[in-house]
Structures are given as structure tokens and as C-alpha cells.
Tab-separated table of C-alpha atoms in Angstrom:
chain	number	residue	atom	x	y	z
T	1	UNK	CA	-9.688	-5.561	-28.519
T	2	UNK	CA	-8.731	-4.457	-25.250
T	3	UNK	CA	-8.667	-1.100	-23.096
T	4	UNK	CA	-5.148	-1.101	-23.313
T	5	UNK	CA	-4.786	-2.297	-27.064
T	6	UNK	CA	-4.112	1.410	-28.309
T	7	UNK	CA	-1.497	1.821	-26.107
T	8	UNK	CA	-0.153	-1.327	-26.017
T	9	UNK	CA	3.647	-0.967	-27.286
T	10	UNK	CA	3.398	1.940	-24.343
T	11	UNK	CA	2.933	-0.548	-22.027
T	12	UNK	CA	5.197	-3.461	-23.629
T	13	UNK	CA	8.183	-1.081	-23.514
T	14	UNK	CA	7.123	-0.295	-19.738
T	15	UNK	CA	6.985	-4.310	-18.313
T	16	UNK	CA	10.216	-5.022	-20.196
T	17	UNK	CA	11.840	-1.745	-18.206
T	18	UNK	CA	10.456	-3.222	-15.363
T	19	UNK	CA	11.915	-6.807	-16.014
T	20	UNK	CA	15.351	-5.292	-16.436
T	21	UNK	CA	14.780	-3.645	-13.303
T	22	UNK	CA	13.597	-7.136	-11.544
T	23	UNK	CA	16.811	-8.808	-13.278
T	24	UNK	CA	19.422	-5.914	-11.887
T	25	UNK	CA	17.892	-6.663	-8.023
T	26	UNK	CA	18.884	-10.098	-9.013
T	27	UNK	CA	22.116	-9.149	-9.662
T	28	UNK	CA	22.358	-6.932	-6.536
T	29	UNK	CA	21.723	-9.626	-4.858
T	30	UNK	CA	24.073	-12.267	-5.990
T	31	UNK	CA	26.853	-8.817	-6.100
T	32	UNK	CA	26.358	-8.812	-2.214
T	33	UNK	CA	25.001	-5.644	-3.149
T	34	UNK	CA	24.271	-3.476	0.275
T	35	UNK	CA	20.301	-4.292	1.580
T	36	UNK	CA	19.166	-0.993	1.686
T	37	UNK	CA	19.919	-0.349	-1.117
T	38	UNK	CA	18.178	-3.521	-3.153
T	39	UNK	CA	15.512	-2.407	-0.565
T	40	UNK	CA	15.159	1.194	-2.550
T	41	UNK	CA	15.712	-0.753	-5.887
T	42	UNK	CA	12.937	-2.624	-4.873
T	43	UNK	CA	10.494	0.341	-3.927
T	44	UNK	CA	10.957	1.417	-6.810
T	45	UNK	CA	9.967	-1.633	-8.988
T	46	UNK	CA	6.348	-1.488	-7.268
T	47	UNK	CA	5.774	1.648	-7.637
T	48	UNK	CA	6.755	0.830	-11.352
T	49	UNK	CA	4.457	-1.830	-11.535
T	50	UNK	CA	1.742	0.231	-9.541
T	51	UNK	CA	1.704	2.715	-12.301
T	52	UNK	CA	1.342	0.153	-14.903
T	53	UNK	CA	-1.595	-1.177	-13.074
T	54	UNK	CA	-3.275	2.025	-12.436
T	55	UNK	CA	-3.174	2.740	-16.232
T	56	UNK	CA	-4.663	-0.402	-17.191
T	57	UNK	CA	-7.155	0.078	-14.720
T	58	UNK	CA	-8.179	3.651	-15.972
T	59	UNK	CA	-8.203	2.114	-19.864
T	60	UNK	CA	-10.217	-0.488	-19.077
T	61	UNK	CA	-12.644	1.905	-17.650
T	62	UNK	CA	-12.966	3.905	-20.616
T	63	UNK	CA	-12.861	1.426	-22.614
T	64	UNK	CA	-14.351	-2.020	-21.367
T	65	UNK	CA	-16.743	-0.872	-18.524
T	66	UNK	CA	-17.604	3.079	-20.812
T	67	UNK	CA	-18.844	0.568	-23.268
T	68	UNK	CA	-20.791	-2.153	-21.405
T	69	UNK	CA	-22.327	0.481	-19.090
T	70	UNK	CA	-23.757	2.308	-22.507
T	71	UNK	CA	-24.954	-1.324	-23.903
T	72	UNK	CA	-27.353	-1.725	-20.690
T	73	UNK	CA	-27.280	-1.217	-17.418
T	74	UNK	CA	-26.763	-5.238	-16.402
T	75	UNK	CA	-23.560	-5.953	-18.458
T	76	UNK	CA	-22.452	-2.108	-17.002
T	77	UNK	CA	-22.899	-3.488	-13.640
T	78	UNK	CA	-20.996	-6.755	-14.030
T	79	UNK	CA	-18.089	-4.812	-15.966
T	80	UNK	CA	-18.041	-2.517	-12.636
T	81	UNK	CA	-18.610	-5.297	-9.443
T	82	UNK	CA	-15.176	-7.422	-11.912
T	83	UNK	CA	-13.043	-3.755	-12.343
T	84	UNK	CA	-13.963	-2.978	-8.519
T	85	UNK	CA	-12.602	-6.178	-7.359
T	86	UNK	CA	-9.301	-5.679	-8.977
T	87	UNK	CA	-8.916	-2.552	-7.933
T	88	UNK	CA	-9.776	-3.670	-4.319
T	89	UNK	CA	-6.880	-6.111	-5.101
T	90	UNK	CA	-4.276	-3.441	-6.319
T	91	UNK	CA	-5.231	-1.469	-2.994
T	92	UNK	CA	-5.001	-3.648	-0.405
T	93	UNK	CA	-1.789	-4.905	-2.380
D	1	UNK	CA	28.853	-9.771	4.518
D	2	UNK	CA	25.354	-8.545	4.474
D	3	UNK	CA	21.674	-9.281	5.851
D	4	UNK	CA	20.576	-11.649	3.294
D	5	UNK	CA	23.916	-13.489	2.895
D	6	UNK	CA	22.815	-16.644	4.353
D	7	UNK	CA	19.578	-16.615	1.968
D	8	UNK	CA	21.031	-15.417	-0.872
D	9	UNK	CA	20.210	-18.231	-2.867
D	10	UNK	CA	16.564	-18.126	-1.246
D	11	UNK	CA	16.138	-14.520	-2.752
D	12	UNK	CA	17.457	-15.186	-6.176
D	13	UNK	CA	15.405	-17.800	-6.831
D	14	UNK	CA	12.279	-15.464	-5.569
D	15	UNK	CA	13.945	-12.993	-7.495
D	16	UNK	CA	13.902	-14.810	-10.661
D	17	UNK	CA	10.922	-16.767	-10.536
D	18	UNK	CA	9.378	-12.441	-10.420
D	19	UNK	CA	11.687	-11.832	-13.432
D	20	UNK	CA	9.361	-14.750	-14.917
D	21	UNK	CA	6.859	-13.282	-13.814
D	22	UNK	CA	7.138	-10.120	-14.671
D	23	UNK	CA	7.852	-11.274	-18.568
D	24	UNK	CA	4.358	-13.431	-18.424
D	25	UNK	CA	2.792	-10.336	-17.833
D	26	UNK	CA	4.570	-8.521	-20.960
D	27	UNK	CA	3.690	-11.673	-23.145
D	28	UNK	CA	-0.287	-11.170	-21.460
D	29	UNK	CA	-0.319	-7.400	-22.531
D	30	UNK	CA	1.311	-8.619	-26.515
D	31	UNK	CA	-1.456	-11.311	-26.919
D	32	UNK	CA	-4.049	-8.880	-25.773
D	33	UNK	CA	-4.944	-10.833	-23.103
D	34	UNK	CA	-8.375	-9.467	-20.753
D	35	UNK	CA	-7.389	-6.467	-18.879
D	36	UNK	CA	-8.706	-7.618	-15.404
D	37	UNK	CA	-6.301	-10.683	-15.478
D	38	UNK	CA	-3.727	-8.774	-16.488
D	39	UNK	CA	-4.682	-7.010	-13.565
D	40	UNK	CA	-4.310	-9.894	-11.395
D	41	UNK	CA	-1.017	-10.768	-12.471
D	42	UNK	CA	0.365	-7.182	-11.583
D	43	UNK	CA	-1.215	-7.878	-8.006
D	44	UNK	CA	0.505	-11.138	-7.604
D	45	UNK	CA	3.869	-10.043	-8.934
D	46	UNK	CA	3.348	-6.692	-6.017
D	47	UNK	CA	2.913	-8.717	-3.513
D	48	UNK	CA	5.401	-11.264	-4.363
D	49	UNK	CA	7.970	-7.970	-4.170
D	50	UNK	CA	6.890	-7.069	-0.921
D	51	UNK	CA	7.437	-10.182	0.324
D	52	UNK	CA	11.221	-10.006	-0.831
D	53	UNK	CA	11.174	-6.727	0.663
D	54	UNK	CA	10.101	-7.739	4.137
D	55	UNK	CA	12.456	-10.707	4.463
D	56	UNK	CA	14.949	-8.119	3.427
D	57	UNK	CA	13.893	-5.942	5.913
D	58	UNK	CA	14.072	-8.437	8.886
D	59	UNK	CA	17.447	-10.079	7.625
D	60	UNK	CA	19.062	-6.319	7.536
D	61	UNK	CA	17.634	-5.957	11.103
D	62	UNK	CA	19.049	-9.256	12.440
D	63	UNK	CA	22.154	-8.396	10.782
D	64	UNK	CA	23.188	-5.024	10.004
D	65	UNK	CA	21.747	-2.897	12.657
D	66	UNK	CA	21.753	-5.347	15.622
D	67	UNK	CA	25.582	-5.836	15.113
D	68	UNK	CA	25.833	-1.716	14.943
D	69	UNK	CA	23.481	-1.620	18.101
D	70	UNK	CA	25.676	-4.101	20.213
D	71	UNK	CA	28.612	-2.019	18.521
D	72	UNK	CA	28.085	1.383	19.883
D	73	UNK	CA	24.430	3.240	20.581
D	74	UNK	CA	25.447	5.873	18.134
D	75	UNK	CA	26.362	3.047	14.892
D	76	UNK	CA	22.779	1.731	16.222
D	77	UNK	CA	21.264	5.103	15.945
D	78	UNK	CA	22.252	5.787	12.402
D	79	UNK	CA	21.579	2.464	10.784
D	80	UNK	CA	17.885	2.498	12.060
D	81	UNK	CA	17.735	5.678	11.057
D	82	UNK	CA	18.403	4.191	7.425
D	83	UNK	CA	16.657	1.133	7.928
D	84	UNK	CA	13.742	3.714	9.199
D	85	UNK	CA	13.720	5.468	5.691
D	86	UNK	CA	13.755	2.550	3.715
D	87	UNK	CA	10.666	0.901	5.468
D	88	UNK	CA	8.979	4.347	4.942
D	89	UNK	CA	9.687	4.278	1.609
D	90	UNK	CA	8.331	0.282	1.168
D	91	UNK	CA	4.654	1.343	3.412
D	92	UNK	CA	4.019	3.910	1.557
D	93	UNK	CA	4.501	2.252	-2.123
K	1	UNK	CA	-27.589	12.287	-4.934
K	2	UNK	CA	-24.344	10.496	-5.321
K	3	UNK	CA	-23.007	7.141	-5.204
K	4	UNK	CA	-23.240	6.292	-1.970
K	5	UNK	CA	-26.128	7.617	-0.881
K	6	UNK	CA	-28.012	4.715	-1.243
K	7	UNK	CA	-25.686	3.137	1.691
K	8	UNK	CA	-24.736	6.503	3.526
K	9	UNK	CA	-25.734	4.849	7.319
K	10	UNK	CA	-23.931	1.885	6.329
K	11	UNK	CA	-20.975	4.334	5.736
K	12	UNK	CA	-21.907	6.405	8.512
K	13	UNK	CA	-21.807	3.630	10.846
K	14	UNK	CA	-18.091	2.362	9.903
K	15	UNK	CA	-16.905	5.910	9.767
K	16	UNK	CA	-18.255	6.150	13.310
K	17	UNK	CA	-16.702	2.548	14.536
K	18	UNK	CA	-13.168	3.906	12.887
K	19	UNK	CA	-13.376	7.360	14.721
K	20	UNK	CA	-13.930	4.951	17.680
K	21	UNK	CA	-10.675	3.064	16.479
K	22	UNK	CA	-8.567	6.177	16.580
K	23	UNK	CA	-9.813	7.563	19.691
K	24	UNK	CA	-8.382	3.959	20.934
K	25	UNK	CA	-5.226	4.698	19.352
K	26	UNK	CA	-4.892	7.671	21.109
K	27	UNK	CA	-5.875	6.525	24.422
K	28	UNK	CA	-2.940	3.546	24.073
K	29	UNK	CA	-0.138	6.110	23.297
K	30	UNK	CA	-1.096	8.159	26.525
K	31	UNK	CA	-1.152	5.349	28.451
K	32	UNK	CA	2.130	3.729	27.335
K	33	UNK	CA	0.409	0.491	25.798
K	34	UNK	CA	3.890	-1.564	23.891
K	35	UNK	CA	4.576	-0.014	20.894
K	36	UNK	CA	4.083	-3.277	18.893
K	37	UNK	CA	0.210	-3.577	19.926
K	38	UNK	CA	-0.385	0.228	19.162
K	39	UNK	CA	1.090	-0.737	15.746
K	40	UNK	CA	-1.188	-3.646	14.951
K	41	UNK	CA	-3.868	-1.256	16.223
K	42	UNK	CA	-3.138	1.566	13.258
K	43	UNK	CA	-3.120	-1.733	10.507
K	44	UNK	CA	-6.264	-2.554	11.251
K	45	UNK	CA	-7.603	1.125	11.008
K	46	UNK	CA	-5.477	1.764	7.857
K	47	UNK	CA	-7.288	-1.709	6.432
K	48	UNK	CA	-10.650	-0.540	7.539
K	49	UNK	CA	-10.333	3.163	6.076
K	50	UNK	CA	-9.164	1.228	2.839
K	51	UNK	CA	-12.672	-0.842	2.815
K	52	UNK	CA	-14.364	2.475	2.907
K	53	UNK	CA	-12.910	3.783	0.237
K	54	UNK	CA	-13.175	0.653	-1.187
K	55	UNK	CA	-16.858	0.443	-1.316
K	56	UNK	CA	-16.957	4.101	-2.380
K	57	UNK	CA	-15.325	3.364	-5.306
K	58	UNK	CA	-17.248	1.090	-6.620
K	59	UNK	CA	-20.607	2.609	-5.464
K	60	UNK	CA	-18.734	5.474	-7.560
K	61	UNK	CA	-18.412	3.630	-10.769
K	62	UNK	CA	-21.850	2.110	-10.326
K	63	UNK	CA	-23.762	5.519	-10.301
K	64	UNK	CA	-21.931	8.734	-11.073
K	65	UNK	CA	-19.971	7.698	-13.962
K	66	UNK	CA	-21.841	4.694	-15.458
K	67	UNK	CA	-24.635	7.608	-15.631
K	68	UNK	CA	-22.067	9.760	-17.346
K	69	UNK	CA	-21.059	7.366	-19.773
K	70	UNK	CA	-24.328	6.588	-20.524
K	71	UNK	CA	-25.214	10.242	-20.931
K	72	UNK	CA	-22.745	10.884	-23.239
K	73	UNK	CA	-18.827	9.574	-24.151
K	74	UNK	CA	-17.134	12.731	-23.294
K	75	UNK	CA	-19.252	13.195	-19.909
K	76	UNK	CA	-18.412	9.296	-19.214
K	77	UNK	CA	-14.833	10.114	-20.106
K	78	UNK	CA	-14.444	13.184	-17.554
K	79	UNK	CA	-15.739	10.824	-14.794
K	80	UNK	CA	-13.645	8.282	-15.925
K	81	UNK	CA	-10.338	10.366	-15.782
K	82	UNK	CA	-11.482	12.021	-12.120
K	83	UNK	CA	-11.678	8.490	-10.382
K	84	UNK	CA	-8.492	6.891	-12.528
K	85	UNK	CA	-6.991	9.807	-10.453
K	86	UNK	CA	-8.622	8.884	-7.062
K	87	UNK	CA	-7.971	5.961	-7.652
K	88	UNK	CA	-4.489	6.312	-8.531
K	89	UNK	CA	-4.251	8.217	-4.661
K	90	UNK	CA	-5.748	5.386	-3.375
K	91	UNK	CA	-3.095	2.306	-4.690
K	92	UNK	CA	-0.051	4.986	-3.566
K	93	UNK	CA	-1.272	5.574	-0.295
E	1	UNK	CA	8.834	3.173	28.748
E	2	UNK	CA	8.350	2.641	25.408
E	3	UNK	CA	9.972	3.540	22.287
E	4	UNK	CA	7.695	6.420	22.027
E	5	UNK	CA	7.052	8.240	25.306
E	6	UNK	CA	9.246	10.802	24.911
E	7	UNK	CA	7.537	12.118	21.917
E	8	UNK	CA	4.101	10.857	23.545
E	9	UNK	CA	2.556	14.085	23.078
E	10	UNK	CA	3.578	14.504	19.885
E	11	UNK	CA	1.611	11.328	19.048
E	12	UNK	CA	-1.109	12.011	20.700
E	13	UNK	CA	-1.923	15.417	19.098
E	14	UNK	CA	-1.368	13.634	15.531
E	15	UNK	CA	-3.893	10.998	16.538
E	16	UNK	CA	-6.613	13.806	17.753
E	17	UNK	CA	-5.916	15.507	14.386
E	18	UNK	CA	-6.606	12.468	12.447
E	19	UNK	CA	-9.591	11.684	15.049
E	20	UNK	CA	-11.107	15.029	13.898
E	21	UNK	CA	-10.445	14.085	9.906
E	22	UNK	CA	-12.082	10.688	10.824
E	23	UNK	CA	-15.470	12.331	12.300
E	24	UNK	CA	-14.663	14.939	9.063
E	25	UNK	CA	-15.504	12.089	5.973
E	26	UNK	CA	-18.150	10.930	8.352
E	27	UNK	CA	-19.762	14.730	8.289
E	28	UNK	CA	-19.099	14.598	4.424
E	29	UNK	CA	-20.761	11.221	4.039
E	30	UNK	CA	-23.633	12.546	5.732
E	31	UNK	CA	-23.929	15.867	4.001
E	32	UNK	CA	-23.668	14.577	1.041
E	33	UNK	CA	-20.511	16.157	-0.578
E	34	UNK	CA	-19.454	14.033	-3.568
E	35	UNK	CA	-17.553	11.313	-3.702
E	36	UNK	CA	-14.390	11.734	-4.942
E	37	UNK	CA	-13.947	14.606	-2.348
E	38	UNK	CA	-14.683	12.001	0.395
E	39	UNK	CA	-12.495	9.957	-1.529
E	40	UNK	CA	-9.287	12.408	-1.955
E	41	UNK	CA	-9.926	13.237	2.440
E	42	UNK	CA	-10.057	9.060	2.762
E	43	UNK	CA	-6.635	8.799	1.130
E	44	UNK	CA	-5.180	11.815	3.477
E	45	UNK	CA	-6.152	10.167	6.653
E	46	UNK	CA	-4.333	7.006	5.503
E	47	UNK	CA	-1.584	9.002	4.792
E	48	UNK	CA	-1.281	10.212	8.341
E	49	UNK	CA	-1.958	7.429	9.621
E	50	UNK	CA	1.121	5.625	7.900
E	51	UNK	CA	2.976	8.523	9.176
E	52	UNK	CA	1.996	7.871	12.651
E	53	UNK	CA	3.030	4.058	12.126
E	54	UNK	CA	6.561	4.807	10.672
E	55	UNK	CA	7.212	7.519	13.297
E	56	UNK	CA	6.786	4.315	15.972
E	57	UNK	CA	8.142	1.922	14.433
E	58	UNK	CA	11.347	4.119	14.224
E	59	UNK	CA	11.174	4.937	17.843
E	60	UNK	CA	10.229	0.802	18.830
E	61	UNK	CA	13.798	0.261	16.492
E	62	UNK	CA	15.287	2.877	18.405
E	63	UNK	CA	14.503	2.137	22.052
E	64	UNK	CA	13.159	-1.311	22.549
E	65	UNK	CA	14.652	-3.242	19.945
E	66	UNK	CA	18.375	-1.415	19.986
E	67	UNK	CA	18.270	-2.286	23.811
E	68	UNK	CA	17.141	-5.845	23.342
E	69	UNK	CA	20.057	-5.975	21.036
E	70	UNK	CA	22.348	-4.458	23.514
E	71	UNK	CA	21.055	-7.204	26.288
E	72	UNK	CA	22.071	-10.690	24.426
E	73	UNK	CA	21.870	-11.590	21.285
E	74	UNK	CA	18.642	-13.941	21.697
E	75	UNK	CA	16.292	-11.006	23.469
E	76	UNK	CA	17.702	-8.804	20.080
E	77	UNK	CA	16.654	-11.439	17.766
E	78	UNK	CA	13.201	-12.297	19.620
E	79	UNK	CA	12.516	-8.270	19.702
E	80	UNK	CA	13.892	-7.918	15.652
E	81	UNK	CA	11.226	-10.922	15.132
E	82	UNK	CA	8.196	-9.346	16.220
E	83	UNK	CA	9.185	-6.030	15.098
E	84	UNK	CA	9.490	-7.463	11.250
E	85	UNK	CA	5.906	-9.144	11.556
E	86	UNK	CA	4.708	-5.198	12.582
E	87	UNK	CA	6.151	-4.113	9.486
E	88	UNK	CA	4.794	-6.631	7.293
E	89	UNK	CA	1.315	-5.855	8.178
E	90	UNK	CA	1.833	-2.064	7.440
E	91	UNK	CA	3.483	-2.857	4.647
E	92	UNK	CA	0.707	-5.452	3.048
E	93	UNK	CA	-1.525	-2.945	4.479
């Protein structure tokens, strides 16, 4: 069990909208399709993707890191120095 | 004829292998794999899109708007304009 | 007391160097320094204000709302949903 | 001349405001004030700050890089070059 088991069709219906989205800039592509627009199509599919990653992130706080911060301060610590590092990863990205 | 013309088959493969990707990260979420490397995933798959998006970018520039510069100022004018927007949009998501 | 204070003249210090930063910034504009170098200039100071907030974060999680969760699961879950949402601000900007 | 000296002032009165938001978080890191406040003012300074950065990269398009375009095809390309690795780092940024 995860932080994002509860919601996990949620976000299984989200990554495959996002896949379709990947596969149609694929298609723009081959289609000659005009840059700026695969550019916006593009935009769009991070900031898909960002959302995605910023719920994980929150579940996994309550969830994951809520739960090993309340079993002792140690594993709450190690939960929060591994959740800050991705999230330093999802900023900087 | 646009930009990425000559690398069209450059950006489709990039543009699959993401599609791949992108569907690893669905299958991740379905066998409830750990949050944080789901996490990691989402980073590498945003940053592989931004990479697309600035080779993009500079292709449309080489292309598109320094043909409309050489053309007339005011073609120039309007397709960085455009090209303007869309890098707007891609720093800020 | 809150997260940071622990480290609040480590923060103060890189808060100071980055006001230095900008000041630079400005003084380049007014006297005409090449665009490209005042760019490279306001990436490094975007990249340093993100390491701040960085560190914040985490410092964040590590004291204000591990205490909360430990305190109680709804206090740990108000905290939780306040930095999901600054964090959120911080991955879209 | 650069791209941006005819709206010089402009800039430079946008750098001075974020100069004063910059010494601002450094005031609220000192004081005290809690963190997701200093957080939330963190994430509006990088806001302006990528503002600032699209504004001249549009003008570097614009002036520098329309006219390098305009001179031969090799000074467009070199200029398109070196404005594409300025947009990659605010854009990975």
C-alpha cells in the first residue's frame, strides 16, 4: 500500500490521457504539423505530467511520510530528507 | 516545410521512446510501485519533453523566423512575436 | 519558532548574496551588458532562489508538519495540504 | 545597442522591484514570519524574474538575432545558436 493506492484508477486514467497526448505530438510531428503549435501541445503535456507529480507528491505525504513521522521521529526524518529530494527534482525539472 | 523537417525522424523516435515512457509509468502506478520512484520517472519523462521542446524551439528559429526575418522586418516581427509566446509558455511550465 | 529557524543566518546569508545578484542584474541592463550574458545572469538567480525554497521546504516538512502529524492526523493533514499547495507554486513557477 | 535598450528603463525599474522583494523574504526570514508565507513571496520573485527573462529574450529575438539574420545567413545561424542555449537554461531552470 501506497499514498496513491486509493486513488489509483484516478491516476491510471490520467497517465493514459497523457500517453494519448504524447502519441498525438507524435503524429504532429510525422503530419508536418506547424512547430508552434507541437510546441503548445507540448506545454501542455508537462504541465499534465506536473500535476500528476504534484499529487503523488502531496499523497505520499499524507500517507507515507504522516505515517513514518508518527512511528518515530528517525524513520519521519528519512521519509522527509527521500520526499524532499524528489521534490527538489520535480522543481528544478 | 517546417523547423524540424530535417529531424523529423530524430523527434519521433524521442517522441516515442516518451510514449514508452510515459506507459512505464502507468504500468508503475497499476503495480503499486513506491511513490518516490514513481516520482523519478515523472522527472525523467519532464525533462525528456523539454528537451524536445528546446530542439523545437531552435529548429523553428533557424527555420521559420530567420527565413521571415531575411523576408521582410515586419514577417520577422510577427513570427518572434509567436515564437516569443510559445517559449513563455515552455519557462514557465 | 518555525522550520527554518534553526538555519535562519544560513538563509539570511544567501538571501543577502541573491539581493547582491539582482542588484548586478540591474546594474548590467543600465549599462548595456549583451543581452545573452544578462540572461545567463537571471538563470543563475532563478536556480539560486529555487535552492532557497528548496531547503525551506524540507526544513518545512522536518518541523512544522512532522510536529503536526505527530500531534494529531487531522493537524498533520492541514499542514500537509498547505505545503502540497506551496509546493504545487513552486514546480509551476 | 542591445535588444533591450529601448525599454532599458523599463527593465531596470522591474529589477529594483524584485531587488526590494529579494531584501523582503530576507526581512521575513529574519523576523520570523512562517514559512509557507516566505515560501508563497519565494515563488513570486521567480515569477518576475521569468518575466524579466522572457521580456529579453523577446527583445534579443527581435533586435540582435532578426539583424544577424538580415546580415548572412551564417551570423543568423551563429546568433539563433546561442540564443537557443539561453533558452534552454531558463527553460531547465
Amino acid at each position: 500500500m501506497h499514498g496513491y493506492s486509493a486513488t489509483k484508477n484516478e491516476y491510471g486514467k490520467r497517465m493514459r490521457r497523457i500517453e494519448g497526448q504524447v502519441r498525438g505530438i507524435a503524429r504532429m510531428i510525422d503530419e508536418d504539423v506547424y512547430c508552434i503549435d507541437v510546441l503548445t501541445q507540448v506545454s501542455a503535456v508537462t504541465r499534465a505530467l506536473q500535476g500528476v507529480a504534484i499529487g503523488l507528491t502531496e499523497d505520499h505525504l499524507s500517507h507515507c511520510v504522516a505515517n513514518a513521522a508518527r512511528s518515530s521521529p528517525e524513520e519521519g526524518e528519512e521519509k522527509i530528507q527521500e520526499a524532499a529530494q524528489a521534490i527538489a527534482r520535480l522543481v528544478r525539472s
